[in-house]
JSON list of C-alpha atoms in Angstrom, two decimals:
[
{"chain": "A", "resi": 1, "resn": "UNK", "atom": "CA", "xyz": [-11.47, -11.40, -17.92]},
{"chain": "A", "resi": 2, "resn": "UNK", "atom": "CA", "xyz": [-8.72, -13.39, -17.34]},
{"chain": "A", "resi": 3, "resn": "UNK", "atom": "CA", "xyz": [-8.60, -16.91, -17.62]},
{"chain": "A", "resi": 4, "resn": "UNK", "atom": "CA", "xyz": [-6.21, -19.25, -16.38]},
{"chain": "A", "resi": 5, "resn": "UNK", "atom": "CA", "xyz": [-7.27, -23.36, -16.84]},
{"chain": "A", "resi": 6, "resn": "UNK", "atom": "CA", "xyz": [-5.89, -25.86, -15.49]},
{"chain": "A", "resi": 7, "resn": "UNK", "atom": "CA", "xyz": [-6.27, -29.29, -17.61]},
{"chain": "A", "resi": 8, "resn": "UNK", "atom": "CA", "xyz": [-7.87, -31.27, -14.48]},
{"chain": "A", "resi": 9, "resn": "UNK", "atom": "CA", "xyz": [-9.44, -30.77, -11.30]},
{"chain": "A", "resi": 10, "resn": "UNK", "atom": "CA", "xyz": [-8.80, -34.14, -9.60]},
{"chain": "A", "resi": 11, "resn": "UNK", "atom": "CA", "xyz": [-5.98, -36.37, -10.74]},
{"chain": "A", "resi": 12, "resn": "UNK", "atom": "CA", "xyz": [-5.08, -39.40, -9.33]},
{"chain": "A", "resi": 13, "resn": "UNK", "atom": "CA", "xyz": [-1.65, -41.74, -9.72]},
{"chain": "A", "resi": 14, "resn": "UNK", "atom": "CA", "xyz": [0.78, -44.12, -8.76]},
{"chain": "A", "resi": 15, "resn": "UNK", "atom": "CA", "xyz": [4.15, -43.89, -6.88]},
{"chain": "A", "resi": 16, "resn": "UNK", "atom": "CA", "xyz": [7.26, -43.82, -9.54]},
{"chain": "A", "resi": 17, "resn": "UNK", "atom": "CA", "xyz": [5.02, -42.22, -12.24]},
{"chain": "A", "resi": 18, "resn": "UNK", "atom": "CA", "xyz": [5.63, -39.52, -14.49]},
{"chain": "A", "resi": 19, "resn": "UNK", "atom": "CA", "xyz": [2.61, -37.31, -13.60]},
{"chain": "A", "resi": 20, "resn": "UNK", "atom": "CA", "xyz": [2.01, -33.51, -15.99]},
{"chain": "A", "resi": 21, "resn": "UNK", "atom": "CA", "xyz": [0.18, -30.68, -15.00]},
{"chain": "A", "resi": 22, "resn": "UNK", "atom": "CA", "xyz": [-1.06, -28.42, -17.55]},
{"chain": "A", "resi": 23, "resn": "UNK", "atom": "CA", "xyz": [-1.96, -24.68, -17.14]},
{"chain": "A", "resi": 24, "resn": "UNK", "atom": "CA", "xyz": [-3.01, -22.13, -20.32]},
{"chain": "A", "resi": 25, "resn": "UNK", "atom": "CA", "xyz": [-3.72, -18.74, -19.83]},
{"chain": "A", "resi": 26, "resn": "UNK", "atom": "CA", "xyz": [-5.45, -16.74, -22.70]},
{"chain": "A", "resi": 27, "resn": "UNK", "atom": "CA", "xyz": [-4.39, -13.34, -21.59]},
{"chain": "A", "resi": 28, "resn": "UNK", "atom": "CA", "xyz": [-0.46, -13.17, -23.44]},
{"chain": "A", "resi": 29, "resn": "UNK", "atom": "CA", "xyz": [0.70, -12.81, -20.13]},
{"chain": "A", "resi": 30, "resn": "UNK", "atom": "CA", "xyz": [4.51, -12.98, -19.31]},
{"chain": "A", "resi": 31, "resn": "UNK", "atom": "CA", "xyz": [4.59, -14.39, -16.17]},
{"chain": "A", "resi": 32, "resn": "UNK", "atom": "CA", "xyz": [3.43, -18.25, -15.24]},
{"chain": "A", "resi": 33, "resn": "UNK", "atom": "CA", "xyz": [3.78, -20.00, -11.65]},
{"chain": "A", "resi": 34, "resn": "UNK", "atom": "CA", "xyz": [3.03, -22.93, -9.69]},
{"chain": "A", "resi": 35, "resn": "UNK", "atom": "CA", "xyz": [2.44, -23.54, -6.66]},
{"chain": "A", "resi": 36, "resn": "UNK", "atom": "CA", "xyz": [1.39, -26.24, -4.16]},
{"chain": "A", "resi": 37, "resn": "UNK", "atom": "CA", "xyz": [-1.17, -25.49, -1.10]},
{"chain": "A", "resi": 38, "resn": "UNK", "atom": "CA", "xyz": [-1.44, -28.14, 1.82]},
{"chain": "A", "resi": 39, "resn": "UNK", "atom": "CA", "xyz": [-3.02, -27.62, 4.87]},
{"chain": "A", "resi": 40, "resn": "UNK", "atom": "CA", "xyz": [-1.24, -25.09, 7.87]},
{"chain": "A", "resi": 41, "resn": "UNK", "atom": "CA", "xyz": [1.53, -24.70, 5.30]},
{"chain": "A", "resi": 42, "resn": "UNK", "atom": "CA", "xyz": [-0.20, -22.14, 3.04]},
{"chain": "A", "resi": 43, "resn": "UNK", "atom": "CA", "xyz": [0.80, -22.21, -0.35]},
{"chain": "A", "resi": 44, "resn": "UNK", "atom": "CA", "xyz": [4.16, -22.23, -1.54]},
{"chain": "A", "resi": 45, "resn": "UNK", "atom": "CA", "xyz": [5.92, -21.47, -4.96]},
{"chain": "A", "resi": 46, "resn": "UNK", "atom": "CA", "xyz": [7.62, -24.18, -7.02]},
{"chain": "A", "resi": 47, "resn": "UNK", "atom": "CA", "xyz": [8.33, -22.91, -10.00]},
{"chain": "A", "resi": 48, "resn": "UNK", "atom": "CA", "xyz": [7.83, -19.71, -11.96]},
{"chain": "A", "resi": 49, "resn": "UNK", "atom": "CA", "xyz": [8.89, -18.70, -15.94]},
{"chain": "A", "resi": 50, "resn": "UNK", "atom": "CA", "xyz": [9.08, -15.23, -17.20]},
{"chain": "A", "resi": 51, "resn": "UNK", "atom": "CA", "xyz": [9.29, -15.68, -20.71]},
{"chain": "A", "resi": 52, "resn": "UNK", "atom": "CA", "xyz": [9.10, -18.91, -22.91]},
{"chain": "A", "resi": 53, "resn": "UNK", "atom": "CA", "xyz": [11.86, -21.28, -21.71]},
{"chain": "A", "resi": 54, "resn": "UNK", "atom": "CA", "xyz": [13.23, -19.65, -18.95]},
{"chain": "A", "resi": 55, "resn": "UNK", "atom": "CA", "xyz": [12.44, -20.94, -15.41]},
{"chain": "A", "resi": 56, "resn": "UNK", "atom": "CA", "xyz": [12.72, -20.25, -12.24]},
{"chain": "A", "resi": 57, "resn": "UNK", "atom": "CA", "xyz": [13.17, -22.85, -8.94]},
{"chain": "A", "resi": 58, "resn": "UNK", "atom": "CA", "xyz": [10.83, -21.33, -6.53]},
{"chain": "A", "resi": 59, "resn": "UNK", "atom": "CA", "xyz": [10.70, -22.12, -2.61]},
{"chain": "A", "resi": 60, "resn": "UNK", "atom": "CA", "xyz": [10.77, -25.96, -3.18]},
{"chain": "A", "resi": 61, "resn": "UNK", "atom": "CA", "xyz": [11.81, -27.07, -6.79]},
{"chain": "A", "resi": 62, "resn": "UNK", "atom": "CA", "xyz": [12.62, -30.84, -5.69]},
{"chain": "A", "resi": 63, "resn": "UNK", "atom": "CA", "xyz": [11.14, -33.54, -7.09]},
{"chain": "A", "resi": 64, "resn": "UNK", "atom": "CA", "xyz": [9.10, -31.17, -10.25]},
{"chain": "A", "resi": 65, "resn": "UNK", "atom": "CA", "xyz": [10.23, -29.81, -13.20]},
{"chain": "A", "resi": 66, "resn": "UNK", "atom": "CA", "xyz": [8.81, -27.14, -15.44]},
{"chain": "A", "resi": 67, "resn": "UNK", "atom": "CA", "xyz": [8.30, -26.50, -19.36]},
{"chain": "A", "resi": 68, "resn": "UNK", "atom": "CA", "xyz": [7.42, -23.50, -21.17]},
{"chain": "A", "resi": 69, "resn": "UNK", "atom": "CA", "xyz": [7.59, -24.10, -24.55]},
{"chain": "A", "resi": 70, "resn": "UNK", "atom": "CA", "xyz": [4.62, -21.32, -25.71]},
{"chain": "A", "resi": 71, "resn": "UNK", "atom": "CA", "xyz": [4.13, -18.29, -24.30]},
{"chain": "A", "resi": 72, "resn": "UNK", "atom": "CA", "xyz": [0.26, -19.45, -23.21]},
{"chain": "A", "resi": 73, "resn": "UNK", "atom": "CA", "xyz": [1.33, -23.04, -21.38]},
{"chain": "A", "resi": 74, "resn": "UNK", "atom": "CA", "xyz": [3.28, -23.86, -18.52]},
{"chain": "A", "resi": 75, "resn": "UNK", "atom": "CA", "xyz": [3.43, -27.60, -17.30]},
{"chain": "A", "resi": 76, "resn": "UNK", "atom": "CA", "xyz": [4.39, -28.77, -13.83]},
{"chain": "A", "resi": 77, "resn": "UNK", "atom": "CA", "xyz": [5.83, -32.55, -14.63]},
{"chain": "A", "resi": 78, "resn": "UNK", "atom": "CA", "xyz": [6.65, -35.08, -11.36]},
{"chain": "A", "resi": 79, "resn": "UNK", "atom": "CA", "xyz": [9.17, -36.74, -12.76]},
{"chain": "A", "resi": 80, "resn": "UNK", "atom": "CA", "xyz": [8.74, -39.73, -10.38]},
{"chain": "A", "resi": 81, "resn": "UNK", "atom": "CA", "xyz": [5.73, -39.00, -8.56]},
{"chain": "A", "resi": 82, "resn": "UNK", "atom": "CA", "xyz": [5.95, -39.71, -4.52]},
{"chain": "A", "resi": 83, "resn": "UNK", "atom": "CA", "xyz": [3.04, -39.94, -1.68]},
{"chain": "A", "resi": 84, "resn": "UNK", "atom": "CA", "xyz": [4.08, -36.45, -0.13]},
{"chain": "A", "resi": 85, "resn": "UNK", "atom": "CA", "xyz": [3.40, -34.94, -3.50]},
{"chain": "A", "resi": 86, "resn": "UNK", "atom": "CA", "xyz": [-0.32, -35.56, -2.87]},
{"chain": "A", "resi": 87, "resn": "UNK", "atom": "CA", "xyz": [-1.38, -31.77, -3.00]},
{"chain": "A", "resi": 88, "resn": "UNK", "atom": "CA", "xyz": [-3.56, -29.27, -4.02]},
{"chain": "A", "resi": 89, "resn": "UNK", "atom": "CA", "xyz": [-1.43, -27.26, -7.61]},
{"chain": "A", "resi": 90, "resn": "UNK", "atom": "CA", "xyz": [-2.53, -24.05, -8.51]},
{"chain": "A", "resi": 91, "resn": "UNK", "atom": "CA", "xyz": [-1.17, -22.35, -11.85]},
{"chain": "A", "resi": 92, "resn": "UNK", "atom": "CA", "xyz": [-1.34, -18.55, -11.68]},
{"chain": "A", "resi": 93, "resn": "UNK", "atom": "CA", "xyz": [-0.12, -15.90, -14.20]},
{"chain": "A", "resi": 94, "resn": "UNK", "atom": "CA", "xyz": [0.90, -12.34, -14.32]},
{"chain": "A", "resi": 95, "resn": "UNK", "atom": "CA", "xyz": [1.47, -9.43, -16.62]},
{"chain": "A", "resi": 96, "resn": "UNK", "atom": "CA", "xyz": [3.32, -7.09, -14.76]},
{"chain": "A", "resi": 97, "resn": "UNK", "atom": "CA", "xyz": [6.31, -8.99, -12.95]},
{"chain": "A", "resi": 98, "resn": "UNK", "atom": "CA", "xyz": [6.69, -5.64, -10.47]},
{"chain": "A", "resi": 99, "resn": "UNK", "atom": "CA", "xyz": [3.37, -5.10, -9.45]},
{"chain": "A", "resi": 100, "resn": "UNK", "atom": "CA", "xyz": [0.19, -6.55, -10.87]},
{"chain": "A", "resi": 101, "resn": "UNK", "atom": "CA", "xyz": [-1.39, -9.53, -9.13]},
{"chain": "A", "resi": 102, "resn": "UNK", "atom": "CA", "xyz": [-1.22, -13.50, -10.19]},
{"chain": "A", "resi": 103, "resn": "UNK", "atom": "CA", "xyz": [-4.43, -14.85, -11.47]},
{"chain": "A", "resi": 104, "resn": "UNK", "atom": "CA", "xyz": [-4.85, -17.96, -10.30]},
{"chain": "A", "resi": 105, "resn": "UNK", "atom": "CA", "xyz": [-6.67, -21.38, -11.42]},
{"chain": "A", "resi": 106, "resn": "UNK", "atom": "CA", "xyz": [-9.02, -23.67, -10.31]},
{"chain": "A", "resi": 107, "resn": "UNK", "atom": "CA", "xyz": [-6.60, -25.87, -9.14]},
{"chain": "A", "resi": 108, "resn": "UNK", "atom": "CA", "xyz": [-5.48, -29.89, -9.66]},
{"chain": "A", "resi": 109, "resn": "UNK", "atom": "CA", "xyz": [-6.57, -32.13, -6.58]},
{"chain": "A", "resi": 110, "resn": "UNK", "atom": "CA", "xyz": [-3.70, -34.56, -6.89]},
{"chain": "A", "resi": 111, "resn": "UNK", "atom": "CA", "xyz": [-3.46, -38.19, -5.08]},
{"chain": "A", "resi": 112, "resn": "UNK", "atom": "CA", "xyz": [-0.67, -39.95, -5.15]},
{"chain": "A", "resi": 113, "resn": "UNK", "atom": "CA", "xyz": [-1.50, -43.91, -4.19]},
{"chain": "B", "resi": 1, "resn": "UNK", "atom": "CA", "xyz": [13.39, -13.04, 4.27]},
{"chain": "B", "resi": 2, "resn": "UNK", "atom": "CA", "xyz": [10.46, -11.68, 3.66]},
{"chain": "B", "resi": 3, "resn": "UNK", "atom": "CA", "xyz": [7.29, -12.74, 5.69]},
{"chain": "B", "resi": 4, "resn": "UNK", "atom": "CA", "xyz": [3.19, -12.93, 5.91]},
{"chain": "B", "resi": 5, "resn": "UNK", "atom": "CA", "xyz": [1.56, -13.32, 9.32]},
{"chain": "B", "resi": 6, "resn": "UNK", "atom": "CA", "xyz": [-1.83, -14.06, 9.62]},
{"chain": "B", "resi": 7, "resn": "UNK", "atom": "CA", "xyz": [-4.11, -14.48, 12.26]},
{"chain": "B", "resi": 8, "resn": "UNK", "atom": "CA", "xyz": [-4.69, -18.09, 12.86]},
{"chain": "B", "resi": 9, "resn": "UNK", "atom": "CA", "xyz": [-8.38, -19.18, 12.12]},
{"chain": "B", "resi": 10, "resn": "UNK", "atom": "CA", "xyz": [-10.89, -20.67, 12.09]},
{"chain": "B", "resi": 11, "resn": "UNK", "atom": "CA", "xyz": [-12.77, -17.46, 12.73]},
{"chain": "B", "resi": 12, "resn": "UNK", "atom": "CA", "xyz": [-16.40, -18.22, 13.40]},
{"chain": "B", "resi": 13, "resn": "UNK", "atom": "CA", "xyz": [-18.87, -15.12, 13.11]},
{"chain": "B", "resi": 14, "resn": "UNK", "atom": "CA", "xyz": [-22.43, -14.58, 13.31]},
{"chain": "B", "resi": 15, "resn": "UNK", "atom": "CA", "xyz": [-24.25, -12.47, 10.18]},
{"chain": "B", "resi": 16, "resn": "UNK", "atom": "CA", "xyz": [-23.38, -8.83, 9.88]},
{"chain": "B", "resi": 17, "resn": "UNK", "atom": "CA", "xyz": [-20.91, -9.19, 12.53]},
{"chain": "B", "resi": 18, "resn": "UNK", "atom": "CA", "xyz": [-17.62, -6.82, 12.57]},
{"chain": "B", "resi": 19, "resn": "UNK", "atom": "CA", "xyz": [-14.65, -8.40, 10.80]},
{"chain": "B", "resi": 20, "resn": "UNK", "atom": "CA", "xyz": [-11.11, -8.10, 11.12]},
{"chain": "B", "resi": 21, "resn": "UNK", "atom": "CA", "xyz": [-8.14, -10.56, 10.09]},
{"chain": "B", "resi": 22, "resn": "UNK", "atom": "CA", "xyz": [-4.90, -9.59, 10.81]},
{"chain": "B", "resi": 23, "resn": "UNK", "atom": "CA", "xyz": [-2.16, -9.49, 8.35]},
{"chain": "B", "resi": 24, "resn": "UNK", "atom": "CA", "xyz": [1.68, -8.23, 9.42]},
{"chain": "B", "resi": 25, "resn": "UNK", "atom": "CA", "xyz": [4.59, -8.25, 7.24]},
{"chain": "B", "resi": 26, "resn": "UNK", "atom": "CA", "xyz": [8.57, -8.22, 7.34]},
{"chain": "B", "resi": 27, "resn": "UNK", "atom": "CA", "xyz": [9.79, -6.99, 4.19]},
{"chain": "B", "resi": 28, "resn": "UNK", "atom": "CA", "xyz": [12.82, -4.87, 2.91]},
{"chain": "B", "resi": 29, "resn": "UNK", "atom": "CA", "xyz": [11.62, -1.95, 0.72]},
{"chain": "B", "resi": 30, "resn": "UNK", "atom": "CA", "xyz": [8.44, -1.53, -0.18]},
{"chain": "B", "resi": 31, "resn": "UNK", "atom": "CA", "xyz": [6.36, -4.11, -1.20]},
{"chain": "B", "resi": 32, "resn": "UNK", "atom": "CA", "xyz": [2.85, -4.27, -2.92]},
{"chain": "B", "resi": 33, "resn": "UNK", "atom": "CA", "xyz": [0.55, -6.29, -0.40]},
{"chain": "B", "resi": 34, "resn": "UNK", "atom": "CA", "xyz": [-2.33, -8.15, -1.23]},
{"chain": "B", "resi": 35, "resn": "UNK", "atom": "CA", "xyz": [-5.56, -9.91, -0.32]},
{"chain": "B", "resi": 36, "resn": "UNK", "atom": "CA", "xyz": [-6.82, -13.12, -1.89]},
{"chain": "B", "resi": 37, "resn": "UNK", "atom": "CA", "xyz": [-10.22, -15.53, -1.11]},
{"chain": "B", "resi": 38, "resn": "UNK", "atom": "CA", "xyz": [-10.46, -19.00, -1.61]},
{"chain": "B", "resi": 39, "resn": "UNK", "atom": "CA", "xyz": [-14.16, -20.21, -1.46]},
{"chain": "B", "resi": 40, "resn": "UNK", "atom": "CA", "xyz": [-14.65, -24.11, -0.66]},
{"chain": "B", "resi": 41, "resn": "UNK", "atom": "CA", "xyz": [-13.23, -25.91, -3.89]},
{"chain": "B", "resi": 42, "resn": "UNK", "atom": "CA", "xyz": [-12.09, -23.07, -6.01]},
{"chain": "B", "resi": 43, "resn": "UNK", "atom": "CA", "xyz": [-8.84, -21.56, -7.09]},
{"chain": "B", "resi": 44, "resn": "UNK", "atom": "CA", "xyz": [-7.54, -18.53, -4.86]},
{"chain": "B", "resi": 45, "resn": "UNK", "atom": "CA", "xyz": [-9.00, -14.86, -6.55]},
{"chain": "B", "resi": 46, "resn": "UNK", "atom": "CA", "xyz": [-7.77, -11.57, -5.95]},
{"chain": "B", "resi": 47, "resn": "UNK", "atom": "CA", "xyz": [-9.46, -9.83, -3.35]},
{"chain": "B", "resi": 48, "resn": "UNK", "atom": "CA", "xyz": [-8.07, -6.32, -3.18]},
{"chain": "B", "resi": 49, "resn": "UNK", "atom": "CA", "xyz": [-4.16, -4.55, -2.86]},
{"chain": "B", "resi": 50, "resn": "UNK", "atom": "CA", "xyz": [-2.25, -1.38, -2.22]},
{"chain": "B", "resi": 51, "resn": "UNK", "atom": "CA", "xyz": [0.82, -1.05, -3.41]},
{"chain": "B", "resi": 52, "resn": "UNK", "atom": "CA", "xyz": [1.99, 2.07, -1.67]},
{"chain": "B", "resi": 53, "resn": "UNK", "atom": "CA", "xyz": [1.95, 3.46, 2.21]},
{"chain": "B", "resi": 54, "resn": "UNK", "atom": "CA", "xyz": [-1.64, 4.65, 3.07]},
{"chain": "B", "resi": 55, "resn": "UNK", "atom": "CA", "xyz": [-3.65, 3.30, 0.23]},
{"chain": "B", "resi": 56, "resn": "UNK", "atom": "CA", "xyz": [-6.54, 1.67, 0.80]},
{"chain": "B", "resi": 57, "resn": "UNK", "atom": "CA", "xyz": [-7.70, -1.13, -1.16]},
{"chain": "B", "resi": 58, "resn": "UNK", "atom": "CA", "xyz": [-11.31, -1.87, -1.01]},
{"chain": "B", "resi": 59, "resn": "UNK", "atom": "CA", "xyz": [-13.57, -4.74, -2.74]},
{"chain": "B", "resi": 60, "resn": "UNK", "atom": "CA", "xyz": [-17.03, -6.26, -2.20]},
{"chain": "B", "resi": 61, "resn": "UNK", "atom": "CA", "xyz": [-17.33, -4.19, 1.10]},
{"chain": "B", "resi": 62, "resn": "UNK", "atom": "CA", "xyz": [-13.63, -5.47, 2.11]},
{"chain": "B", "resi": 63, "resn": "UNK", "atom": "CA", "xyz": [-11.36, -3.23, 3.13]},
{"chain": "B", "resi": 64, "resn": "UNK", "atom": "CA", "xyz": [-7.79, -2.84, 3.93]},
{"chain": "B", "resi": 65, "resn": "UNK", "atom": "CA", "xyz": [-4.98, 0.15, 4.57]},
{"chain": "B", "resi": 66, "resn": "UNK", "atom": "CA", "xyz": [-1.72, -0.71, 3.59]},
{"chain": "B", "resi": 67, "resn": "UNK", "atom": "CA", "xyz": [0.41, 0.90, 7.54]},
{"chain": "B", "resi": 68, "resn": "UNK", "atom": "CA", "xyz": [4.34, 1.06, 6.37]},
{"chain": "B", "resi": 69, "resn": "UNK", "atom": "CA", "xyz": [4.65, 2.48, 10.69]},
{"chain": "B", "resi": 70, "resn": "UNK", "atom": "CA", "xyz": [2.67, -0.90, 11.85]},
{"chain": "B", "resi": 71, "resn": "UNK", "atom": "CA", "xyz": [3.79, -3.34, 8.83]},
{"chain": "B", "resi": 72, "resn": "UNK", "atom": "CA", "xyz": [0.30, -4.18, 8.89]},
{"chain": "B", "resi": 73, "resn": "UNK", "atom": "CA", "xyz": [-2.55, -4.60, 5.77]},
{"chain": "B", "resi": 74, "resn": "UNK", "atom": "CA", "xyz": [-5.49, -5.95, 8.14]},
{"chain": "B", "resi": 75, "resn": "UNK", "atom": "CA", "xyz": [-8.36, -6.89, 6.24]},
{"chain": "B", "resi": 76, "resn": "UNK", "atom": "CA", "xyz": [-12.17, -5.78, 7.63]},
{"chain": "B", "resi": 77, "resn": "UNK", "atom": "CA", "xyz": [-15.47, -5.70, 6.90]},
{"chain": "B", "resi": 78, "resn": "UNK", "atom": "CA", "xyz": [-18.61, -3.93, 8.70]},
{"chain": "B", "resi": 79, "resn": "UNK", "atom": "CA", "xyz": [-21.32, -6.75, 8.14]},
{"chain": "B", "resi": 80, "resn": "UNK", "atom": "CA", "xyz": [-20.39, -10.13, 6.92]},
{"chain": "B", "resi": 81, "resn": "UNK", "atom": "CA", "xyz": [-22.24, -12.73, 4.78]},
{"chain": "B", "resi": 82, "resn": "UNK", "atom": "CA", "xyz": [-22.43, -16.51, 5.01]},
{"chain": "B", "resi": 83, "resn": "UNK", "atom": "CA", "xyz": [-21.18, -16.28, 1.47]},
{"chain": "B", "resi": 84, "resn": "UNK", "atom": "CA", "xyz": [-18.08, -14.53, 2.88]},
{"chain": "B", "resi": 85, "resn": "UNK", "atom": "CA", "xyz": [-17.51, -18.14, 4.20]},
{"chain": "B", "resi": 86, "resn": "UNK", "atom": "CA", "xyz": [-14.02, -18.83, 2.77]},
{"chain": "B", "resi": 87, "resn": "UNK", "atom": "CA", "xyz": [-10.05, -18.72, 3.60]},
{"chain": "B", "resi": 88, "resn": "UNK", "atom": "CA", "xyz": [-8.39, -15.16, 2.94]},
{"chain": "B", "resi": 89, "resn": "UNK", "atom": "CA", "xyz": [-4.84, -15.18, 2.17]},
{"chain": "B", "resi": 90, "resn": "UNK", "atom": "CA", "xyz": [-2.71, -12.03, 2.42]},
{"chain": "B", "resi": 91, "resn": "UNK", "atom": "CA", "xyz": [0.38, -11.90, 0.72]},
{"chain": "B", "resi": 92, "resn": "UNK", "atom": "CA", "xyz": [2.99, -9.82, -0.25]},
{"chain": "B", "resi": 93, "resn": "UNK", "atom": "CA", "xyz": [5.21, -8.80, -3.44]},
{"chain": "B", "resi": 94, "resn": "UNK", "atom": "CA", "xyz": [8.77, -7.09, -2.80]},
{"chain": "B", "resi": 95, "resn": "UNK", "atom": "CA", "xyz": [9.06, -4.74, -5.37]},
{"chain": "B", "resi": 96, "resn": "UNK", "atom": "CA", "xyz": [11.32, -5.35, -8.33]},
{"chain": "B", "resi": 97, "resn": "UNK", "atom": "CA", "xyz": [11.58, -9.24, -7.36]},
{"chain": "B", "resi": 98, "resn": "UNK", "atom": "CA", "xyz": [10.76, -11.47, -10.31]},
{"chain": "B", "resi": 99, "resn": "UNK", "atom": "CA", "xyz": [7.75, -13.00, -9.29]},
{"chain": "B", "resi": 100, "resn": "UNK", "atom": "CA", "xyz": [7.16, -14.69, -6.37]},
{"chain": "B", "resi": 101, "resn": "UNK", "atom": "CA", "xyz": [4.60, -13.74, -4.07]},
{"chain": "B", "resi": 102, "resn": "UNK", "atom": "CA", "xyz": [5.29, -14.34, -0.28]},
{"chain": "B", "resi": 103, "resn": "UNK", "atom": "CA", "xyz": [2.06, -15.68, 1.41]},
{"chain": "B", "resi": 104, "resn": "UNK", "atom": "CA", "xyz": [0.63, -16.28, 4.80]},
{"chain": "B", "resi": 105, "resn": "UNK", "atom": "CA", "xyz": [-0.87, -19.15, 5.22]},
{"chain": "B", "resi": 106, "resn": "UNK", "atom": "CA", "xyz": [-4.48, -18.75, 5.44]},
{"chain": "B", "resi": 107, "resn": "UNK", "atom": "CA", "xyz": [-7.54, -17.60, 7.75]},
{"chain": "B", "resi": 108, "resn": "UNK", "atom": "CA", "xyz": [-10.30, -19.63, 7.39]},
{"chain": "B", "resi": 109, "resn": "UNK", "atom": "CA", "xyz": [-13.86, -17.65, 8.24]},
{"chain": "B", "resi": 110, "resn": "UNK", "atom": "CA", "xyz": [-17.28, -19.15, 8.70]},
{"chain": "B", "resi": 111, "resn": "UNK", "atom": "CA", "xyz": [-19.78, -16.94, 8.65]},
{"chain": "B", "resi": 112, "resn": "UNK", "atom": "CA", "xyz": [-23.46, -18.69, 10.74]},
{"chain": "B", "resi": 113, "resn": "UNK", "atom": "CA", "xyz": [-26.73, -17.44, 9.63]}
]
């Protein structure tokens, strides 16, 4: 089975910090994303990486940033973490870009104070 | 763009009641379309898809045809479970876009014993 983890299931931080997400998959997928899920919004895309180093800005890149420096990894960093980035992340992966399906993690509860 | 409408919830059904959720799409070409469940605290897992007209996906006695005439992918089931208590996502994936899957934003079902 696939697994995707992601490093914590509740997080919570200050205003102006430097806040990082981490996701590992063990299946040598290609294909890494993150998204953010809030309530009546659904969940939207904010970043996605096809292949180590490259990135993609999803629906709503601002305020994040992305590194994939191994093929397994893909961090989500706030670079100065706000109180509308209080959200549910979820870290998915895919091996087929085209068709196949994202497997998704657990997800990080994250509180900004 | 593309688009995922869903039914808006909460759907509240007795045990081994009837269900359907509603899922329409706008899309150019022809995308794969999918079905994912989110159970209270968890990550989202794949449910079912179809990734051509007239397939039918089907999963833990879930079903759903993929209608290119109605744009449609409406999830059902014949008797439901109060562990069927969860929010179903459909979504969709234009094929031979990198990545990103478009998703509605969530039915939320509670099934009463």
């Amino acid at each position: 089975d696939v697994k995707v983890t992601q490093s914590s299931r509740y997080l919570v931080k200050r205003t102006g910090e430097k806040v990082f997400l981490e996701c590992v998959q063990d299946m040598d997928h290609e294909n890494m994303f993150w998204y953010r899920q809030d309530p009546g919004l659904g969940l939207r895309l904010i970043y996605f990486s096809y292949d180590v180093k490259m990135k993609e800005k999803g629906d709503i890149p601002e305020g994040y940033s992305v590194s994939r420096e191994k093929k397994e990894r893909f961090s989500l960093i706030l670079e100065s973490a706000s109180t509308n980035q209080t959200s549910m992340y979820l870290c998915a992966s895919s091996q087929d870009i085209d068709i196949g399906p994202q497997h998704f993690g657990d997800g990080t509860r994250l509180s900004i104070l | 763009g593309d688009s995922v409408t869903q039914m808006e919830g909460p759907v509240t059904l007795s045990e081994e009641a009837f269900l359907t959720i509603n899922c329409t799409y706008t899309a150019t070409g022809y995308p794969s379309l999918f079905w994912y469940v989110q159970y209270p605290g968890e990550g989202l897992q794949l449910l079912l898809k179809a990734t051509k007209a007239d397939d039918k996906g089907s999963n833990k006695g879930f079903e759903a045809t993929y209608r290119k005439e109605t744009t449609s992918f409406h999830l059902e089931k014949g008797s439901v479970q109060v562990s069927d208590s969860a929010v179903y996502f459909c979504a969709l994936k234009r094929r031979g876009s990198q990545g990103n899957l478009i998703f509605g934003k969530g039915t939320k079902l509670s099934v009463k014993p």
